[in-house]
Amino acid sequence: MRNIHCLNNISPYGTDLLTDSYALTDDIESAQGILVRSAAMHDMEFSENLLAIARAGAGVNNIPLDRCAEEGIVVFNTPGANANAVKELVLASMLLGSRDIVGGIEWCRENADDPNIGKAAEKAKKQFAGREIQGKKLGVIGLGAIGGQVARAAVDLGMQVVGYDPGLRIENAMSLPSELTYVTDLMQIARVCDYVTIHVPAIPPTIGMINAEFCEAMKKGSVFLNFSRDTLVDLAAMRVALEEGRVAKYVTDFATPETMTMPNTIVLPHLGASTAEAEDNCAMMAVRQMMDYLDNGNIVNSVNYPALSMGPVPADCGRLGVLHKNVPNMIAELSTTISGQGLNIATLNNQSRGEVAYTLIDVDQEGAQAAADALAAIEGVFRVRLVK
C-alpha cells in the first residue's frame, strides 16, 4: 500500500482516481507521495519515504526543486491543465483594459442613491467610453499551453496576433493558428501591438524581461496583461510608462505593494486558475502523473528531472529507476554493476536535464533488489527504486 498526503485541499476528482493500492494519510512521514497546491514547502524536512511531490497547478515556486532533486524526490506540475481558465480571464481582462467597465461600475455604485440615476448615466457614460478589440494587434509572449489558447481565441475574435517565443516547442507550434505572425525580436511586439500578454515561466532568463527598454518602446495607448508572474515585469519601468501615458492600462493578476500604488492599473487577486474546472483538471493530472511514476517509474511533466517513459513494467521484469548526477561514464558504471550481479538488461533508457539525469532499466526479476542495492552505492546516485 502506498500512502499519499495532501498538503492542501485537493479536488476529489483527483484523489478518487487513486487505485486500491493507494491510501490517503494524515501522517506525512509515512507518505510516498505528496499532493500540493500553494502550501510553502521550502522549510520542510522530507522523510526518506517520500518519492514524489505533485503540484496541482503550474507554478512551483513554493517547492525546493534543487533540494528535492538531490534527495531523489521527483517534483511534478500540471502544465496546461488550467490553461482554459487562464485564457478566459485574459480575454476578460483585455476587455477590461479596452473599455472602462470598472470605472462605469464604480460610478453606478457611487450614484446608487440618485433617483434619476438613469438619466444621469446617459450623461456620464461618455467618460467611460473605450475601444473595440476587433482588428487590433495582440502580442503574445510565450506560445505554450496558455499563450497558444489565447492566440487562437484572439484570432476568432477578429484580432491580428503577433507571437514571440524563443523556446517554442514543435508540438506547440503545430497547434498555433495559421493567421499568427511569428517574430523573433521581442521589441517588435512592443512597437506594433495594441495589447500585449505574457505567458512564460519565471526563470532567470525571463525575470524582468519586460524592462525599461521594452516599456519605452511600447505603442502609445497600449494595454499590457500579466497573468504569469509579477517578477516578469520591471514594475518601476511600467510605472513610468503608465504615468507618461505610453501604456494606457496595466492589468495584472498579482497584487503587490508596488502595483497597488501604480496609476491606470487593474489588479486581480491571482484568479487565473481559480475555477472549479481548473482545480479538477489539475488534481486529476497530478494524481495520474504521480501514480504512473510510483507504479511504473515513468516521469512526465517533472520540473526537476527529465521526462522518461517506458510504459508499464513488463510482467517478467523488475524495473530499476535510478536518479543520479549527470556525469560522464555513469551509464557504463550502472551497466557494469548490473552485469556484476549476473543480471541481463532487457531495456535501458536514459535522459538528462542539466546537472541531473534519470535512468530506467528493466532486468530479470530475480536478483533485482540486490542490483538496486548495489546501484545505490555508486557515487553520484541520489536514489534507486525497484519499481513494483
Tab-separated table of C-alpha atoms in Angstrom:
chain	number	residue	atom	x	y	z
A	1	MET	CA	0.000	0.000	0.000
A	2	ARG	CA	1.332	3.439	-0.965
A	3	ASN	CA	0.433	6.408	1.216
A	4	ILE	CA	-0.408	9.826	-0.231
A	5	HIS	CA	-0.579	13.008	1.843
A	6	CYS	CA	-2.463	16.131	0.748
A	7	LEU	CA	-0.863	19.364	1.968
A	8	ASN	CA	-3.803	21.375	0.601
A	9	ASN	CA	-7.397	20.549	-0.221
A	10	ILE	CA	-7.206	18.561	-3.445
A	11	SER	CA	-10.247	18.080	-5.656
A	12	PRO	CA	-11.876	14.674	-5.126
A	13	TYR	CA	-11.935	14.343	-8.909
A	14	GLY	CA	-8.213	13.721	-8.489
A	15	THR	CA	-7.993	11.748	-5.271
A	16	ASP	CA	-10.844	9.479	-6.388
A	17	LEU	CA	-8.529	8.254	-9.177
A	18	LEU	CA	-6.223	6.613	-6.619
A	19	THR	CA	-6.437	2.847	-7.006
A	20	ASP	CA	-6.873	0.261	-4.268
A	21	SER	CA	-3.098	0.108	-3.823
A	22	TYR	CA	-3.124	3.691	-2.515
A	23	ALA	CA	-4.379	5.278	0.682
A	24	LEU	CA	-4.689	8.909	1.777
A	25	THR	CA	-2.893	9.565	5.046
A	26	ASP	CA	-2.581	12.394	7.543
A	27	ASP	CA	0.878	11.120	8.504
A	28	ILE	CA	3.241	12.955	6.173
A	29	GLU	CA	6.248	10.972	7.418
A	30	SER	CA	4.815	7.738	6.023
A	31	ALA	CA	3.827	9.206	2.647
A	32	GLN	CA	5.471	8.126	-0.605
A	33	GLY	CA	3.723	10.955	-2.410
A	34	ILE	CA	2.563	14.474	-1.555
A	35	LEU	CA	-0.155	16.375	-3.412
A	36	VAL	CA	0.102	20.149	-3.006
A	37	ARG	CA	-1.263	23.386	-4.374
A	38	SER	CA	0.075	26.518	-2.685
A	39	ALA	CA	1.451	25.312	0.671
A	40	ALA	CA	5.012	26.521	1.328
A	41	MET	CA	7.464	23.611	1.379
A	42	HIS	CA	10.878	25.308	1.441
A	43	ASP	CA	11.301	24.932	5.207
A	44	MET	CA	10.039	21.357	5.339
A	45	GLU	CA	12.247	18.362	6.060
A	46	PHE	CA	11.377	15.400	3.892
A	47	SER	CA	11.110	11.804	5.040
A	48	GLU	CA	13.209	9.136	3.331
A	49	ASN	CA	9.877	7.557	2.376
A	50	LEU	CA	8.966	10.467	0.123
A	51	LEU	CA	9.419	9.674	-3.564
A	52	ALA	CA	7.341	12.288	-5.371
A	53	ILE	CA	5.601	15.648	-4.983
A	54	ALA	CA	2.847	16.593	-7.413
A	55	ARG	CA	1.803	20.240	-7.672
A	56	ALA	CA	-1.825	20.593	-8.777
A	57	GLY	CA	-1.020	23.647	-10.870
A	58	ALA	CA	1.776	25.093	-12.973
A	59	GLY	CA	3.838	27.303	-10.643
A	60	VAL	CA	6.307	25.535	-8.352
A	61	ASN	CA	7.961	28.447	-6.542
A	62	ASN	CA	6.617	27.016	-3.253
A	63	ILE	CA	8.731	23.836	-3.624
A	64	PRO	CA	12.531	23.494	-3.128
A	65	LEU	CA	13.257	21.913	-6.503
A	66	ASP	CA	17.045	21.597	-6.264
A	67	ARG	CA	16.948	20.071	-2.792
A	68	CYS	CA	14.276	17.628	-3.917
A	69	ALA	CA	16.434	16.608	-6.884
A	70	GLU	CA	19.414	15.937	-4.619
A	71	GLU	CA	17.229	13.853	-2.304
A	72	GLY	CA	15.861	11.832	-5.214
A	73	ILE	CA	12.360	13.295	-4.976
A	74	VAL	CA	10.670	13.892	-8.323
A	75	VAL	CA	8.522	17.034	-8.491
A	76	PHE	CA	5.660	17.189	-10.977
A	77	ASN	CA	3.421	20.028	-12.108
A	78	THR	CA	0.389	20.137	-14.383
A	79	PRO	CA	1.087	22.438	-17.345
A	80	GLY	CA	-1.949	23.107	-19.473
A	81	ALA	CA	-4.486	21.716	-17.030
A	82	ASN	CA	-5.608	25.224	-16.083
A	83	ALA	CA	-4.925	26.790	-19.489
A	84	ASN	CA	-8.556	27.372	-20.429
A	85	ALA	CA	-9.310	29.094	-17.117
A	86	VAL	CA	-6.380	31.483	-17.533
A	87	LYS	CA	-7.210	32.070	-21.201
A	88	GLU	CA	-10.773	33.105	-20.356
A	89	LEU	CA	-9.584	35.533	-17.674
A	90	VAL	CA	-7.007	37.028	-20.047
A	91	LEU	CA	-9.743	37.663	-22.617
A	92	ALA	CA	-11.984	39.216	-19.962
A	93	SER	CA	-9.110	41.386	-18.759
A	94	MET	CA	-8.309	42.525	-22.271
A	95	LEU	CA	-11.853	43.847	-22.460
A	96	LEU	CA	-11.477	45.477	-19.034
A	97	GLY	CA	-8.382	47.217	-20.353
A	98	SER	CA	-10.177	48.350	-23.520
A	99	ARG	CA	-13.452	49.587	-22.086
A	100	ASP	CA	-13.628	51.436	-18.777
A	101	ILE	CA	-16.014	48.838	-17.387
A	102	VAL	CA	-14.559	49.081	-13.887
A	103	GLY	CA	-14.953	52.872	-13.883
A	104	GLY	CA	-18.543	52.574	-15.054
A	105	ILE	CA	-19.391	50.060	-12.334
A	106	GLU	CA	-17.839	52.279	-9.671
A	107	TRP	CA	-19.801	55.307	-10.971
A	108	CYS	CA	-23.064	53.387	-10.676
A	109	ARG	CA	-22.304	52.368	-7.116
A	110	GLU	CA	-21.290	55.903	-6.146
A	111	ASN	CA	-24.567	57.249	-7.549
A	112	ALA	CA	-26.817	54.444	-6.325
A	113	ASP	CA	-28.943	56.821	-4.221
A	114	ASP	CA	-29.705	59.181	-7.099
A	115	PRO	CA	-33.425	58.773	-8.002
A	116	ASN	CA	-32.582	59.988	-11.518
A	117	ILE	CA	-29.603	57.702	-11.988
A	118	GLY	CA	-30.862	56.509	-15.369
A	119	LYS	CA	-30.798	59.989	-16.873
A	120	ALA	CA	-27.561	60.849	-15.111
A	121	ALA	CA	-25.947	57.705	-16.502
A	122	GLU	CA	-26.762	58.778	-20.068
A	123	LYS	CA	-24.809	61.972	-19.489
A	124	ALA	CA	-21.961	60.327	-17.562
A	125	LYS	CA	-21.299	57.343	-19.799
A	126	LYS	CA	-19.152	59.223	-22.305
A	127	GLN	CA	-16.365	59.455	-19.731
A	128	PHE	CA	-16.164	55.648	-19.713
A	129	ALA	CA	-16.001	55.208	-23.482
A	130	GLY	CA	-13.407	52.745	-24.743
A	131	ARG	CA	-12.379	50.963	-27.896
A	132	GLU	CA	-13.119	47.624	-29.524
A	133	ILE	CA	-10.554	44.839	-29.749
A	134	GLN	CA	-11.636	43.606	-33.172
A	135	GLY	CA	-8.975	44.400	-35.753
A	136	LYS	CA	-6.387	45.362	-33.136
A	137	LYS	CA	-2.971	43.730	-32.763
A	138	LEU	CA	-2.339	41.405	-29.835
A	139	GLY	CA	1.213	40.437	-28.972
A	140	VAL	CA	1.544	37.062	-27.218
A	141	ILE	CA	4.858	36.466	-25.436
A	142	GLY	CA	5.138	32.733	-24.792
A	143	LEU	CA	3.218	30.346	-27.028
A	144	GLY	CA	2.843	27.328	-24.759
A	145	ALA	CA	-0.403	25.847	-23.462
A	146	ILE	CA	-1.909	29.140	-22.277
A	147	GLY	CA	-0.369	31.504	-24.821
A	148	GLY	CA	-1.445	29.231	-27.665
A	149	GLN	CA	-5.040	29.161	-26.453
A	150	VAL	CA	-5.065	32.951	-26.061
A	151	ALA	CA	-3.709	33.339	-29.601
A	152	ARG	CA	-6.362	31.068	-31.103
A	153	ALA	CA	-9.191	32.779	-29.226
A	154	ALA	CA	-7.937	36.223	-30.249
A	155	VAL	CA	-7.908	35.218	-33.916
A	156	ASP	CA	-11.509	34.008	-33.537
A	157	LEU	CA	-12.378	37.429	-32.093
A	158	GLY	CA	-11.032	39.135	-35.206
A	159	MET	CA	-7.713	40.311	-33.799
A	160	GLN	CA	-4.341	40.318	-35.533
A	161	VAL	CA	-1.985	38.183	-33.452
A	162	VAL	CA	1.797	38.518	-33.255
A	163	GLY	CA	3.668	35.805	-31.355
A	164	TYR	CA	7.111	35.587	-29.763
A	165	ASP	CA	8.672	32.543	-28.082
A	166	PRO	CA	12.403	31.760	-28.435
A	167	GLY	CA	11.848	28.351	-26.826
A	168	LEU	CA	8.843	27.353	-28.932
A	169	ARG	CA	8.328	23.580	-28.928
A	170	ILE	CA	7.308	21.796	-32.112
A	171	GLU	CA	4.085	20.393	-30.660
A	172	ASN	CA	3.014	23.884	-29.547
A	173	ALA	CA	3.966	25.441	-32.891
A	174	MET	CA	1.806	22.935	-34.769
A	175	SER	CA	-1.304	23.989	-32.813
A	176	LEU	CA	-0.931	27.721	-33.450
A	177	PRO	CA	-3.367	29.438	-35.817
A	178	SER	CA	-2.077	29.954	-39.342
A	179	GLU	CA	-3.070	33.623	-39.079
A	180	LEU	CA	-0.478	34.256	-36.356
A	181	THR	CA	2.590	36.283	-37.323
A	182	TYR	CA	5.668	34.890	-35.583
A	183	VAL	CA	8.533	37.257	-34.779
A	184	THR	CA	11.994	36.616	-33.363
A	185	ASP	CA	12.509	40.130	-31.992
A	186	LEU	CA	10.757	40.799	-28.672
A	187	MET	CA	10.936	44.550	-29.270
A	188	GLN	CA	8.765	44.185	-32.359
A	189	ILE	CA	5.947	43.086	-30.058
A	190	ALA	CA	6.382	46.305	-28.066
A	191	ARG	CA	6.475	48.573	-31.105
A	192	VAL	CA	3.483	47.339	-33.099
A	193	CYS	CA	0.950	45.776	-30.704
A	194	ASP	CA	-2.105	47.445	-29.170
A	195	TYR	CA	-2.275	44.744	-26.497
A	196	VAL	CA	0.493	42.562	-25.072
A	197	THR	CA	0.042	39.466	-22.910
A	198	ILE	CA	2.866	37.429	-21.384
A	199	HIS	CA	2.781	33.668	-20.717
A	200	VAL	CA	6.243	32.432	-19.767
A	201	PRO	CA	7.586	30.847	-16.549
A	202	ALA	CA	9.516	32.969	-14.070
A	203	ILE	CA	13.054	31.664	-14.554
A	204	PRO	CA	16.377	33.577	-14.629
A	205	PRO	CA	16.248	34.346	-18.389
A	206	THR	CA	12.681	35.720	-18.168
A	207	ILE	CA	12.598	37.545	-14.833
A	208	GLY	CA	12.460	41.266	-15.601
A	209	MET	CA	12.283	40.655	-19.368
A	210	ILE	CA	9.636	43.403	-19.627
A	211	ASN	CA	12.206	46.050	-18.790
A	212	ALA	CA	12.634	49.790	-19.302
A	213	GLU	CA	13.654	49.331	-22.939
A	214	PHE	CA	10.512	47.323	-23.675
A	215	CYS	CA	8.221	49.727	-21.803
A	216	GLU	CA	9.722	52.760	-23.567
A	217	ALA	CA	9.175	51.112	-26.954
A	218	MET	CA	5.533	50.185	-26.364
A	219	LYS	CA	2.965	51.637	-28.715
A	220	LYS	CA	1.273	54.692	-27.177
A	221	GLY	CA	-2.046	53.807	-25.564
A	222	SER	CA	-1.328	50.082	-25.452
A	223	VAL	CA	-2.501	47.645	-22.763
A	224	PHE	CA	-0.205	45.165	-21.010
A	225	LEU	CA	-1.601	41.987	-19.431
A	226	ASN	CA	0.387	39.945	-16.912
A	227	PHE	CA	-1.189	36.664	-15.805
A	228	SER	CA	2.053	34.704	-15.452
A	229	ARG	CA	4.249	36.077	-12.635
A	230	ASP	CA	4.768	39.577	-11.225
A	231	THR	CA	8.570	39.233	-11.443
A	232	LEU	CA	8.495	39.141	-15.241
A	233	VAL	CA	7.797	42.890	-15.310
A	234	ASP	CA	10.107	45.670	-14.110
A	235	LEU	CA	7.406	47.463	-12.116
A	236	ALA	CA	9.379	50.698	-11.815
A	237	ALA	CA	9.659	50.885	-15.597
A	238	MET	CA	5.980	50.010	-16.012
A	239	ARG	CA	5.031	52.739	-13.541
A	240	VAL	CA	6.886	55.332	-15.633
A	241	ALA	CA	5.184	54.092	-18.818
A	242	LEU	CA	1.770	54.375	-17.139
A	243	GLU	CA	2.484	57.842	-15.738
A	244	GLU	CA	3.628	59.073	-19.147
A	245	GLY	CA	0.627	57.540	-20.922
A	246	ARG	CA	2.598	55.243	-23.204
A	247	VAL	CA	0.796	52.329	-21.556
A	248	ALA	CA	-2.910	53.030	-21.055
A	249	LYS	CA	-3.577	50.102	-18.710
A	250	TYR	CA	-1.565	47.503	-16.834
A	251	VAL	CA	-3.795	44.537	-15.949
A	252	THR	CA	-2.218	42.017	-13.609
A	253	ASP	CA	-3.249	39.014	-11.561
A	254	PHE	CA	-0.630	39.743	-8.891
A	255	ALA	CA	-1.316	42.162	-6.074
A	256	THR	CA	1.898	43.674	-4.725
A	257	PRO	CA	2.548	46.854	-2.731
A	258	GLU	CA	4.050	48.364	-5.893
A	259	THR	CA	1.152	47.593	-8.219
A	260	MET	CA	-1.419	48.867	-5.739
A	261	THR	CA	0.052	52.385	-5.977
A	262	MET	CA	0.503	52.441	-9.762
A	263	PRO	CA	-1.881	54.575	-11.863
A	264	ASN	CA	-4.176	53.111	-14.528
A	265	THR	CA	-3.740	49.609	-13.164
A	266	ILE	CA	-6.330	46.863	-12.749
A	267	VAL	CA	-5.168	44.372	-10.131
A	268	LEU	CA	-6.821	40.987	-9.560
A	269	PRO	CA	-6.143	38.666	-6.580
A	270	HIS	CA	-4.484	35.816	-8.531
A	271	LEU	CA	-7.715	34.488	-10.044
A	272	GLY	CA	-6.173	32.951	-13.168
A	273	ALA	CA	-6.745	29.296	-12.309
A	274	SER	CA	-9.495	29.867	-9.740
A	275	THR	CA	-12.263	27.869	-11.344
A	276	ALA	CA	-13.758	24.587	-10.225
A	277	GLU	CA	-12.938	23.071	-13.597
A	278	ALA	CA	-9.264	24.066	-13.436
A	279	GLU	CA	-8.873	22.704	-9.917
A	280	ASP	CA	-10.450	19.414	-11.001
A	281	ASN	CA	-8.267	19.159	-14.114
A	282	CYS	CA	-5.069	19.939	-12.200
A	283	ALA	CA	-5.867	17.418	-9.475
A	284	MET	CA	-6.611	14.651	-11.975
A	285	MET	CA	-3.434	15.329	-13.949
A	286	ALA	CA	-1.300	15.479	-10.786
A	287	VAL	CA	-2.645	12.179	-9.465
A	288	ARG	CA	-2.257	10.353	-12.783
A	289	GLN	CA	1.352	11.513	-13.180
A	290	MET	CA	2.256	10.584	-9.611
A	291	MET	CA	0.709	7.115	-9.896
A	292	ASP	CA	2.491	6.449	-13.194
A	293	TYR	CA	5.791	7.284	-11.528
A	294	LEU	CA	5.158	5.288	-8.364
A	295	ASP	CA	3.695	2.298	-10.272
A	296	ASN	CA	5.916	2.252	-13.379
A	297	GLY	CA	8.807	4.660	-12.791
A	298	ASN	CA	7.703	6.870	-15.677
A	299	ILE	CA	8.291	10.628	-15.480
A	300	VAL	CA	6.056	13.077	-17.346
A	301	ASN	CA	5.949	16.818	-16.610
A	302	SER	CA	8.593	16.872	-13.924
A	303	VAL	CA	10.187	20.228	-13.158
A	304	ASN	CA	13.401	18.877	-11.627
A	305	TYR	CA	14.059	15.670	-13.596
A	306	PRO	CA	13.892	14.813	-17.306
A	307	ALA	CA	10.911	13.129	-18.916
A	308	LEU	CA	11.356	9.411	-19.469
A	309	SER	CA	8.701	6.767	-20.026
A	310	MET	CA	8.908	3.046	-20.815
A	311	GLY	CA	5.252	2.184	-20.337
A	312	PRO	CA	4.011	-0.406	-17.822
A	313	VAL	CA	6.543	-2.674	-16.129
A	314	PRO	CA	6.711	-5.982	-18.072
A	315	ALA	CA	5.328	-8.929	-16.108
A	316	ASP	CA	8.610	-10.860	-16.263
A	317	CYS	CA	10.918	-7.956	-15.373
A	318	GLY	CA	11.983	-5.861	-12.445
A	319	ARG	CA	12.309	-2.167	-13.241
A	320	LEU	CA	15.067	-0.086	-11.677
A	321	GLY	CA	14.668	3.678	-11.548
A	322	VAL	CA	17.965	5.480	-10.934
A	323	LEU	CA	18.033	9.191	-10.100
A	324	HIS	CA	21.605	10.425	-10.405
A	325	LYS	CA	24.026	13.186	-11.301
A	326	ASN	CA	24.556	13.863	-14.988
A	327	VAL	CA	28.245	12.929	-15.131
A	328	PRO	CA	30.421	11.070	-17.663
A	329	ASN	CA	30.590	7.248	-17.558
A	330	MET	CA	27.570	6.934	-15.255
A	331	ILE	CA	25.646	4.729	-17.713
A	332	ALA	CA	28.661	2.467	-18.137
A	333	GLU	CA	29.014	2.140	-14.379
A	334	LEU	CA	25.328	1.350	-13.965
A	335	SER	CA	25.525	-1.332	-16.662
A	336	THR	CA	28.706	-2.843	-15.250
A	337	THR	CA	27.222	-3.012	-11.762
A	338	ILE	CA	24.101	-4.796	-13.002
A	339	SER	CA	26.183	-7.235	-15.044
A	340	GLY	CA	28.267	-7.877	-11.949
A	341	GLN	CA	25.100	-9.104	-10.255
A	342	GLY	CA	24.686	-11.695	-13.002
A	343	LEU	CA	21.590	-9.961	-14.402
A	344	ASN	CA	20.592	-9.419	-18.012
A	345	ILE	CA	19.494	-5.921	-19.050
A	346	ALA	CA	16.323	-6.183	-21.137
A	347	THR	CA	15.905	-2.432	-21.715
A	348	LEU	CA	17.836	0.661	-20.646
A	349	ASN	CA	16.845	4.258	-21.288
A	350	ASN	CA	18.467	7.436	-20.015
A	351	GLN	CA	17.630	11.140	-20.167
A	352	SER	CA	19.426	14.115	-18.638
A	353	ARG	CA	18.391	17.587	-17.589
A	354	GLY	CA	21.112	19.989	-16.594
A	355	GLU	CA	23.050	18.523	-13.686
A	356	VAL	CA	20.706	15.589	-13.066
A	357	ALA	CA	19.689	12.521	-15.022
A	358	TYR	CA	17.274	9.613	-14.837
A	359	THR	CA	17.815	6.051	-15.992
A	360	LEU	CA	15.202	3.308	-16.267
A	361	ILE	CA	16.413	-0.279	-16.548
A	362	ASP	CA	14.352	-3.443	-16.969
A	363	VAL	CA	16.175	-6.517	-15.626
A	364	ASP	CA	15.386	-10.081	-14.571
A	365	GLN	CA	13.061	-10.104	-11.588
A	366	GLU	CA	15.235	-12.466	-9.597
A	367	GLY	CA	18.124	-10.536	-8.155
A	368	ALA	CA	16.640	-7.108	-8.986
A	369	GLN	CA	16.643	-5.971	-5.351
A	370	ALA	CA	20.303	-6.918	-4.927
A	371	ALA	CA	21.095	-4.943	-8.073
A	372	ALA	CA	19.211	-1.939	-6.713
A	373	ASP	CA	21.240	-2.055	-3.517
A	374	ALA	CA	24.493	-2.244	-5.495
A	375	LEU	CA	23.496	0.691	-7.724
A	376	ALA	CA	22.656	2.839	-4.701
A	377	ALA	CA	26.290	2.578	-3.561
A	378	ILE	CA	27.630	4.263	-6.722
A	379	GLU	CA	28.964	7.780	-6.201
A	380	GLY	CA	26.655	10.344	-7.760
A	381	VAL	CA	23.496	8.247	-7.389
A	382	PHE	CA	20.786	10.039	-5.397
A	383	ARG	CA	18.237	7.245	-5.184
A	384	VAL	CA	17.457	3.844	-6.667
A	385	ARG	CA	13.960	2.386	-6.772
A	386	LEU	CA	12.909	-1.125	-7.546
A	387	VAL	CA	9.520	-0.358	-9.045
A	388	LYS	CA	6.997	-2.970	-8.001
